[in-house]
mmCIF file of C-alpha atoms in Angstrom:
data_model
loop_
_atom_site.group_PDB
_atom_site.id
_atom_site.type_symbol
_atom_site.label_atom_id
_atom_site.label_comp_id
_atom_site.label_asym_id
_atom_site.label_seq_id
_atom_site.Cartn_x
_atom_site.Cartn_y
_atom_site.Cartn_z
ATOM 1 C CA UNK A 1 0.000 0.000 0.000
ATOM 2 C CA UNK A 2 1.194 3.580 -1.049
ATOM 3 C CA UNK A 3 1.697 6.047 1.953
ATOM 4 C CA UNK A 4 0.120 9.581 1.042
ATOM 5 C CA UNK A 5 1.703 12.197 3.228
ATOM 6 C CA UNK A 6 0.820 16.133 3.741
ATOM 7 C CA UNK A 7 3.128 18.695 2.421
ATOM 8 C CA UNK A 8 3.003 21.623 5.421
ATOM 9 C CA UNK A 9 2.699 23.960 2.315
ATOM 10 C CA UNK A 10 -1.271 22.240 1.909
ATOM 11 C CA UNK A 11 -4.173 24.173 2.931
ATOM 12 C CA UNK A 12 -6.236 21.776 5.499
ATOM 13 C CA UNK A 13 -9.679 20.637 4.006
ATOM 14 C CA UNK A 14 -11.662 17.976 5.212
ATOM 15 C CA UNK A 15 -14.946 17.886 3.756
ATOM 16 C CA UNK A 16 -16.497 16.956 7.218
ATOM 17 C CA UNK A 17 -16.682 18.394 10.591
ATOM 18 C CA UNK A 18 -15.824 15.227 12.299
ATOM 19 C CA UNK A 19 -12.711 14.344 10.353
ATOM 20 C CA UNK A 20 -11.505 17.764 11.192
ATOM 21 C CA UNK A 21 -12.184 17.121 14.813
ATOM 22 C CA UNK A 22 -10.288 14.166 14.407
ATOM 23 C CA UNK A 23 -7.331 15.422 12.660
ATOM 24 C CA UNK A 24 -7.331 18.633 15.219
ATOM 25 C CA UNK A 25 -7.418 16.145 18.455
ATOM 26 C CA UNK A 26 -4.028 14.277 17.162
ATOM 27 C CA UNK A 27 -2.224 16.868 15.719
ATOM 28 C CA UNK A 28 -3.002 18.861 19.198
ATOM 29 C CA UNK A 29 -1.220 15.550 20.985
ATOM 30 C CA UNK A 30 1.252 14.703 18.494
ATOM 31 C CA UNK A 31 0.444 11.032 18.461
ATOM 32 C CA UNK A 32 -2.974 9.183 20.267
ATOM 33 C CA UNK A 33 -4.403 5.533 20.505
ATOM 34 C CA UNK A 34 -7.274 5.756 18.122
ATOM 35 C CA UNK A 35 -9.662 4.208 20.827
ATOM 36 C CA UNK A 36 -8.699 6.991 23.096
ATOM 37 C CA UNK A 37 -9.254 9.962 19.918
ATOM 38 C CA UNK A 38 -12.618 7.767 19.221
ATOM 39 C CA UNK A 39 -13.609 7.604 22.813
ATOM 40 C CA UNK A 40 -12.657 11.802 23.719
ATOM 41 C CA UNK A 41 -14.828 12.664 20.647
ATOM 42 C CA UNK A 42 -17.772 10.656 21.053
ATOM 43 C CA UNK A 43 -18.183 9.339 17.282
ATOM 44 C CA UNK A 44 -19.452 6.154 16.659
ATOM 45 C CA UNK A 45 -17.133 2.727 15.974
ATOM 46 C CA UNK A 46 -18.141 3.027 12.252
ATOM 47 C CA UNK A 47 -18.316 6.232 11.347
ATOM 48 C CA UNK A 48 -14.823 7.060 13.095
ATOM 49 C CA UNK A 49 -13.374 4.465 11.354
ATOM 50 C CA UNK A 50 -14.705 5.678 7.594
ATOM 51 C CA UNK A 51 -13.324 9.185 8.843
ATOM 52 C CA UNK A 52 -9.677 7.909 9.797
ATOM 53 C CA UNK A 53 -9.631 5.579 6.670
ATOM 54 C CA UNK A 54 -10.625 9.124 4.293
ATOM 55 C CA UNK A 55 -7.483 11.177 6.163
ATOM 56 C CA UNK A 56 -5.342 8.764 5.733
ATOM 57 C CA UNK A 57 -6.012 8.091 2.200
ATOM 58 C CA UNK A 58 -6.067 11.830 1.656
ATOM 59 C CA UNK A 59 -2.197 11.584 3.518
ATOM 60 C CA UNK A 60 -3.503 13.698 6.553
ATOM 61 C CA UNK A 61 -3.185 10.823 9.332
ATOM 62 C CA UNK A 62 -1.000 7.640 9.366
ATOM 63 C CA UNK A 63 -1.852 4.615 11.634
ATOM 64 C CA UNK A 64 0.673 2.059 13.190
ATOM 65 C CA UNK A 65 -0.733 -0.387 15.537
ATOM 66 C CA UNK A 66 -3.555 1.611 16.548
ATOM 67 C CA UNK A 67 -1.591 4.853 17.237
ATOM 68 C CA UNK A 68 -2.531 7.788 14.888
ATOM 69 C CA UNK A 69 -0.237 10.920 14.206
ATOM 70 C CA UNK A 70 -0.102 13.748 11.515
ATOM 71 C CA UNK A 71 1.048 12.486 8.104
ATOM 72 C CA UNK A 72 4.202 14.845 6.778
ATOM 73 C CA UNK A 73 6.440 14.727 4.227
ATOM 74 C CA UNK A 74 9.728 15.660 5.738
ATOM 75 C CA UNK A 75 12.423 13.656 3.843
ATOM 76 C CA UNK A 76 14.611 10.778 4.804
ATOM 77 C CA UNK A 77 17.074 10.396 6.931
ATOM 78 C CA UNK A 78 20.756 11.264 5.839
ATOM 79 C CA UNK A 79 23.952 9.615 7.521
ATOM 80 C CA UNK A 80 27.609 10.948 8.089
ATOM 81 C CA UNK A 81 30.674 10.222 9.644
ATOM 82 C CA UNK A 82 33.032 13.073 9.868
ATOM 83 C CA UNK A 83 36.225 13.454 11.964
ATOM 84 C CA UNK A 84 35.103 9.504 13.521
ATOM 85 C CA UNK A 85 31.764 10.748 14.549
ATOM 86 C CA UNK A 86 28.951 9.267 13.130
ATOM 87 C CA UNK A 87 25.562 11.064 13.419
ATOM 88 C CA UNK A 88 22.237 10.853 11.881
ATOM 89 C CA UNK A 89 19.878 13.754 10.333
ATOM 90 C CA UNK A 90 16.369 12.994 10.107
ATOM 91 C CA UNK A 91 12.926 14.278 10.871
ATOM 92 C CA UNK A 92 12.024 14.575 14.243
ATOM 93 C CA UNK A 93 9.412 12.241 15.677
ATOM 94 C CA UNK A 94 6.878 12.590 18.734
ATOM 95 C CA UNK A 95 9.459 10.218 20.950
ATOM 96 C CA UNK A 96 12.362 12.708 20.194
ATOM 97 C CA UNK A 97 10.619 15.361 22.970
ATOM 98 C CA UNK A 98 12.199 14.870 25.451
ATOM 99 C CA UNK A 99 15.806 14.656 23.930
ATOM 100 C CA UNK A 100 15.189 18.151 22.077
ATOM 101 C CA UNK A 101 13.787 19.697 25.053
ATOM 102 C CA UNK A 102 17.336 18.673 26.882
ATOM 103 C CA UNK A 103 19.348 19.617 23.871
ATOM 104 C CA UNK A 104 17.616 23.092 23.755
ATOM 105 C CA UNK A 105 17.680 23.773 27.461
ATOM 106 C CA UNK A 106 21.736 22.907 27.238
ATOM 107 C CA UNK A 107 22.533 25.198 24.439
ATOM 108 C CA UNK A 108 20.541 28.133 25.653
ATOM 109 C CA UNK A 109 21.442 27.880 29.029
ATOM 110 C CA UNK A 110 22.504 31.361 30.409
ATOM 111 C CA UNK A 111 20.135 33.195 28.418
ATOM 112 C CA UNK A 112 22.693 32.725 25.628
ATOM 113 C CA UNK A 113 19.456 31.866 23.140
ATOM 114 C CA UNK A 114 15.863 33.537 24.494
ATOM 115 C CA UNK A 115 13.834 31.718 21.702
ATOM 116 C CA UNK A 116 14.802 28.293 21.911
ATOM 117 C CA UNK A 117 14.591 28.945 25.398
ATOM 118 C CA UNK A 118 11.058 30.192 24.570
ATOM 119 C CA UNK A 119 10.240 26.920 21.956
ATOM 120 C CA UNK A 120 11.622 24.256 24.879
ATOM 121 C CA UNK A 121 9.142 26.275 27.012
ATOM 122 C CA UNK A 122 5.883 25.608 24.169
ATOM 123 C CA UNK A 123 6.952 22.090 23.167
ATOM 124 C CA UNK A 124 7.430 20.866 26.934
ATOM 125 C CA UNK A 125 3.793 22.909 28.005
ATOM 126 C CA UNK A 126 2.013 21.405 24.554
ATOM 127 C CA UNK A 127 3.577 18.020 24.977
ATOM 128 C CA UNK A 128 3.191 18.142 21.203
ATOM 129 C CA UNK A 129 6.352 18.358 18.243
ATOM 130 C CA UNK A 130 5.093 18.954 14.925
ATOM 131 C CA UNK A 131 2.456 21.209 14.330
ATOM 132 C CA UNK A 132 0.306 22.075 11.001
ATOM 133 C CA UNK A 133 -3.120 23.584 11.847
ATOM 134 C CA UNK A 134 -4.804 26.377 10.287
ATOM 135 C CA UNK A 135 -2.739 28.604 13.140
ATOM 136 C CA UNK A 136 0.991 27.708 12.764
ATOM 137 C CA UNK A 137 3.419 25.180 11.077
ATOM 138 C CA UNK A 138 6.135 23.772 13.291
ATOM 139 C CA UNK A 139 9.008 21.189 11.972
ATOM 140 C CA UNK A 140 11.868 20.110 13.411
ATOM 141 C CA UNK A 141 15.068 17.628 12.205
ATOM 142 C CA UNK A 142 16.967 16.289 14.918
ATOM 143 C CA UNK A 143 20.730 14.985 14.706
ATOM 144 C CA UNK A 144 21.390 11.674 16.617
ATOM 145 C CA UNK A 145 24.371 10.053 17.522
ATOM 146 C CA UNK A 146 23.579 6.605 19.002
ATOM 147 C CA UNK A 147 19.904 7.253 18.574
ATOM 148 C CA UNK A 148 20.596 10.452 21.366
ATOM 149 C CA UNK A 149 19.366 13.390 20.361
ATOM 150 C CA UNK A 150 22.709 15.714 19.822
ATOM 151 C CA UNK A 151 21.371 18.844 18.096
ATOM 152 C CA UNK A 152 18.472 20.265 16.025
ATOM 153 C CA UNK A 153 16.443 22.624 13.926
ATOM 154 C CA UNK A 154 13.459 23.706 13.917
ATOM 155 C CA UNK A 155 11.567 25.896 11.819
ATOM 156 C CA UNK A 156 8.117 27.803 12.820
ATOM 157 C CA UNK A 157 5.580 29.515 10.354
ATOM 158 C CA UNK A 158 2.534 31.511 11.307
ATOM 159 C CA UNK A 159 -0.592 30.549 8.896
ATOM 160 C CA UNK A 160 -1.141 34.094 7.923
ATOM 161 C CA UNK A 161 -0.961 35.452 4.366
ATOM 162 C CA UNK A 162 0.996 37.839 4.649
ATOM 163 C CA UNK A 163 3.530 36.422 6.838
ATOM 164 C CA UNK A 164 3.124 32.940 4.693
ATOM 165 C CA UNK A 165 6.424 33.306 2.498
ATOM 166 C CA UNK A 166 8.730 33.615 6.410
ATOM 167 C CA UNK A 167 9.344 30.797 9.051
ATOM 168 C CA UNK A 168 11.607 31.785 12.142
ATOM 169 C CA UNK A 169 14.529 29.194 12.301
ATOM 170 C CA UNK A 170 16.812 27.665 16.077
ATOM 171 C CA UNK A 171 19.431 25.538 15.620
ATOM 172 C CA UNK A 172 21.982 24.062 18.115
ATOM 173 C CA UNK A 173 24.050 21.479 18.801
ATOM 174 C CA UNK A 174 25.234 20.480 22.453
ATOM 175 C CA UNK A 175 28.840 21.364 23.298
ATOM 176 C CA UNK A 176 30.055 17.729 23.248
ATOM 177 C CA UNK A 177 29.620 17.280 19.454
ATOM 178 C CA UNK A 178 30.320 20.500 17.940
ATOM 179 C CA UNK A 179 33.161 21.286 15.562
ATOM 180 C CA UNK A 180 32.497 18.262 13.060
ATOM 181 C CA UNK A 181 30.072 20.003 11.044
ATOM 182 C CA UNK A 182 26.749 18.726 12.661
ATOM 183 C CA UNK A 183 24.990 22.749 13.094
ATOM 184 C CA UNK A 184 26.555 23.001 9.091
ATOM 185 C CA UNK A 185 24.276 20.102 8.386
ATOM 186 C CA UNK A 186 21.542 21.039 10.401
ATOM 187 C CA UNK A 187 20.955 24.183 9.276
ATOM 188 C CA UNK A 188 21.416 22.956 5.463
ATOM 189 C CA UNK A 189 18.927 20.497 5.965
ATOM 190 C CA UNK A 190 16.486 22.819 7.652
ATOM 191 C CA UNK A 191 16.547 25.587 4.675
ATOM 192 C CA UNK A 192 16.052 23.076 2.143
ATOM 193 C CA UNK A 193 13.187 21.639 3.619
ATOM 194 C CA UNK A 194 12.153 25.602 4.032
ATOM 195 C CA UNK A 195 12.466 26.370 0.105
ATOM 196 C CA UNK A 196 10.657 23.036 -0.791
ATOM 197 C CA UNK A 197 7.522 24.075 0.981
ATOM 198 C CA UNK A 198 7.527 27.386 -0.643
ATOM 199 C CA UNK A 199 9.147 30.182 2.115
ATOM 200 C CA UNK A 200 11.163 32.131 0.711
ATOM 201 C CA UNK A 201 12.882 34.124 3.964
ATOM 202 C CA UNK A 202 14.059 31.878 7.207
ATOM 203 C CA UNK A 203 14.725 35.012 9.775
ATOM 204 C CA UNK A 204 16.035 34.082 14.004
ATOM 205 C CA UNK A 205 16.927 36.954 16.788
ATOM 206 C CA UNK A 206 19.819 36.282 18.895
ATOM 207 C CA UNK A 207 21.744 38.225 22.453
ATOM 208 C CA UNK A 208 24.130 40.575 20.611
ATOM 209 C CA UNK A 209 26.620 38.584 23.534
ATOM 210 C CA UNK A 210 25.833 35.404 21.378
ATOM 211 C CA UNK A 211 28.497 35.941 19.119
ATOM 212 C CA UNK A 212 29.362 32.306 18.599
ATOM 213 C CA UNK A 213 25.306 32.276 17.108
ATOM 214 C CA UNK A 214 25.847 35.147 14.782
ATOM 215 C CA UNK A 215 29.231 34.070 13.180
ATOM 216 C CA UNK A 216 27.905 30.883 12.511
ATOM 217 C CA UNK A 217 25.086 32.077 11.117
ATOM 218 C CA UNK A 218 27.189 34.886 8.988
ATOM 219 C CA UNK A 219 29.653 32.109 8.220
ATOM 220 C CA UNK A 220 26.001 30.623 6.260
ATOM 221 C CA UNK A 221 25.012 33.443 4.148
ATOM 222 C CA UNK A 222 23.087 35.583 6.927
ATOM 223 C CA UNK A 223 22.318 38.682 6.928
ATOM 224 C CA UNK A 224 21.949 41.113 9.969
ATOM 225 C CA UNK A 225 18.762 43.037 8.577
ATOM 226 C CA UNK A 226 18.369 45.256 12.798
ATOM 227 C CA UNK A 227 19.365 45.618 15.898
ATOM 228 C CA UNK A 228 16.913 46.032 18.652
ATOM 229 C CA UNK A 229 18.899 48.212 21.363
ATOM 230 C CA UNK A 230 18.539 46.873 25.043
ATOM 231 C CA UNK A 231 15.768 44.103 24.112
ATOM 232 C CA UNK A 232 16.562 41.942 26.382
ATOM 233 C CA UNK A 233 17.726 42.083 29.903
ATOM 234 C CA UNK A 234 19.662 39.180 31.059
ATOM 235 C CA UNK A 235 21.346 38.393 34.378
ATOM 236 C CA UNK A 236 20.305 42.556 35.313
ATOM 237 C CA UNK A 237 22.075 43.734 32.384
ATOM 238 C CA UNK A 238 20.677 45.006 29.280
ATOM 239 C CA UNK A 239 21.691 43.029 25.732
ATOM 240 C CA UNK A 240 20.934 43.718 22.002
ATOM 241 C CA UNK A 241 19.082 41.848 19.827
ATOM 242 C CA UNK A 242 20.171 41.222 16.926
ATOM 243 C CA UNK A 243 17.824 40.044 14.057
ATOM 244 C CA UNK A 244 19.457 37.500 11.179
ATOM 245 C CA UNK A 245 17.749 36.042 7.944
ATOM 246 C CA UNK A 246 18.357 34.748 4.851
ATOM 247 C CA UNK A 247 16.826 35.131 1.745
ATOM 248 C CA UNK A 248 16.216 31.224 0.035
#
């Protein structure tokens, strides 16, 4: 059987209320047992089965062993071994939570990085990775070494039109595993997947003290585009903020 999946670029339509319902209730969890989404909504045994079997054929919802999540097309997985470590880029999935949420919280320790402090904050509160609703597109790729989470990217997009062609971009690797490239690949992997689904700017702030942040990101092609003076306030001092993007 041929898997249809969702581009994040689609428009949702589902032609019923209840499918929507349906689709809204697991994409709000990231993954459920489809007796428990069947149960919460109060839609009868055969009718919520016709409804799952319509979103997945129309590559909204897949289904593995009873457990329903969003459908997405976000790529394969790529591997590489440089300087004799070998890690693994690949789409995110729900189980990876908890390793990005330490991986963020590690990197942006500090206040060194205020919004992936500010997405570990949402992800860990939502208990919820990927997102495509009619409010907001989320995506992350993660970078594993020995199936441990090591770094990531993530990408967010609000669902308005005129904001539709931007998605804000973190990345970050922990200390352990930086300098062989893994950030470089990271951040390739994430802007790709950005200018297949039609964005054409990826923008992210960052502490003027994070210089580390904005070389890399210079180092990539970035552009500073403003500088917000005494934005932030971090350990009683005041700090820039300094606005990057890049046009894809």
């Amino acid at each position: 059987m041929v898997t249809v999946l969702m581009e994040f670029s689609e428009k949702l339509e589902f032609g019923h209320e209840d499918r929507r319902r349906i689709y809204e209730y697991v994409e709000r969890h990231g993954r459920a047992n489809a007796n428990e989404v069947q149960d919460s909504l109060r839609i009868d045994p055969s009718g919520f089965r016709h409804h799952v079997a319509i979103l997945r054929r129309d590559g909204y919802l897949s289904e593995d062993e009873d457990i329903l999540s969003v459908a997405l097309e976000t790529g394969a997985e790529e591997e590489f071994d440089v300087d004799d470590v070998e890690f693994i880029i690949r789409p995110a999935r729900q189980e990876d939570l908890s390793g990005i949420i330490g991986a963020i919280r590690q990197v942006a320790q500090e206040g060194s990085y205020i919004v992936a402090e500010t997405v570990a904050d949402e992800i860990d509160h939502q208990e919820a990775l990927l997102r495509h609703n009619d409010l907001e597109s989320r995506m992350f790729f993660v970078a594993t070494v020995n199936d441990e989470v090591v770094g990531w990217v993530h990408l967010n997009a609000p669902e308005l039109d005129k904001l539709s062609h931007t998605a804000e971009l973190t990345v970050g690797v922990l200390d352990e595993y930086q300098g062989h490239g893994i950030g470089s690949h990271l951040l390739e992997r994430g802007l790709e997947w950005a200018g297949a689904n039609g964005y054409e700017k990826v923008y992210q702030s960052a502490p003027s003290t994070n210089q580390n942040a904005i070389d890399f990101l210079e180092a990539h092609g970035w552009e500073t585009e403003a500088v917000r003076k005494n934005h932030y306030k971090i350990d009683g001092e005041y700090v820039d903020e300094v606005m990057m993007a890049v046009k894809l």
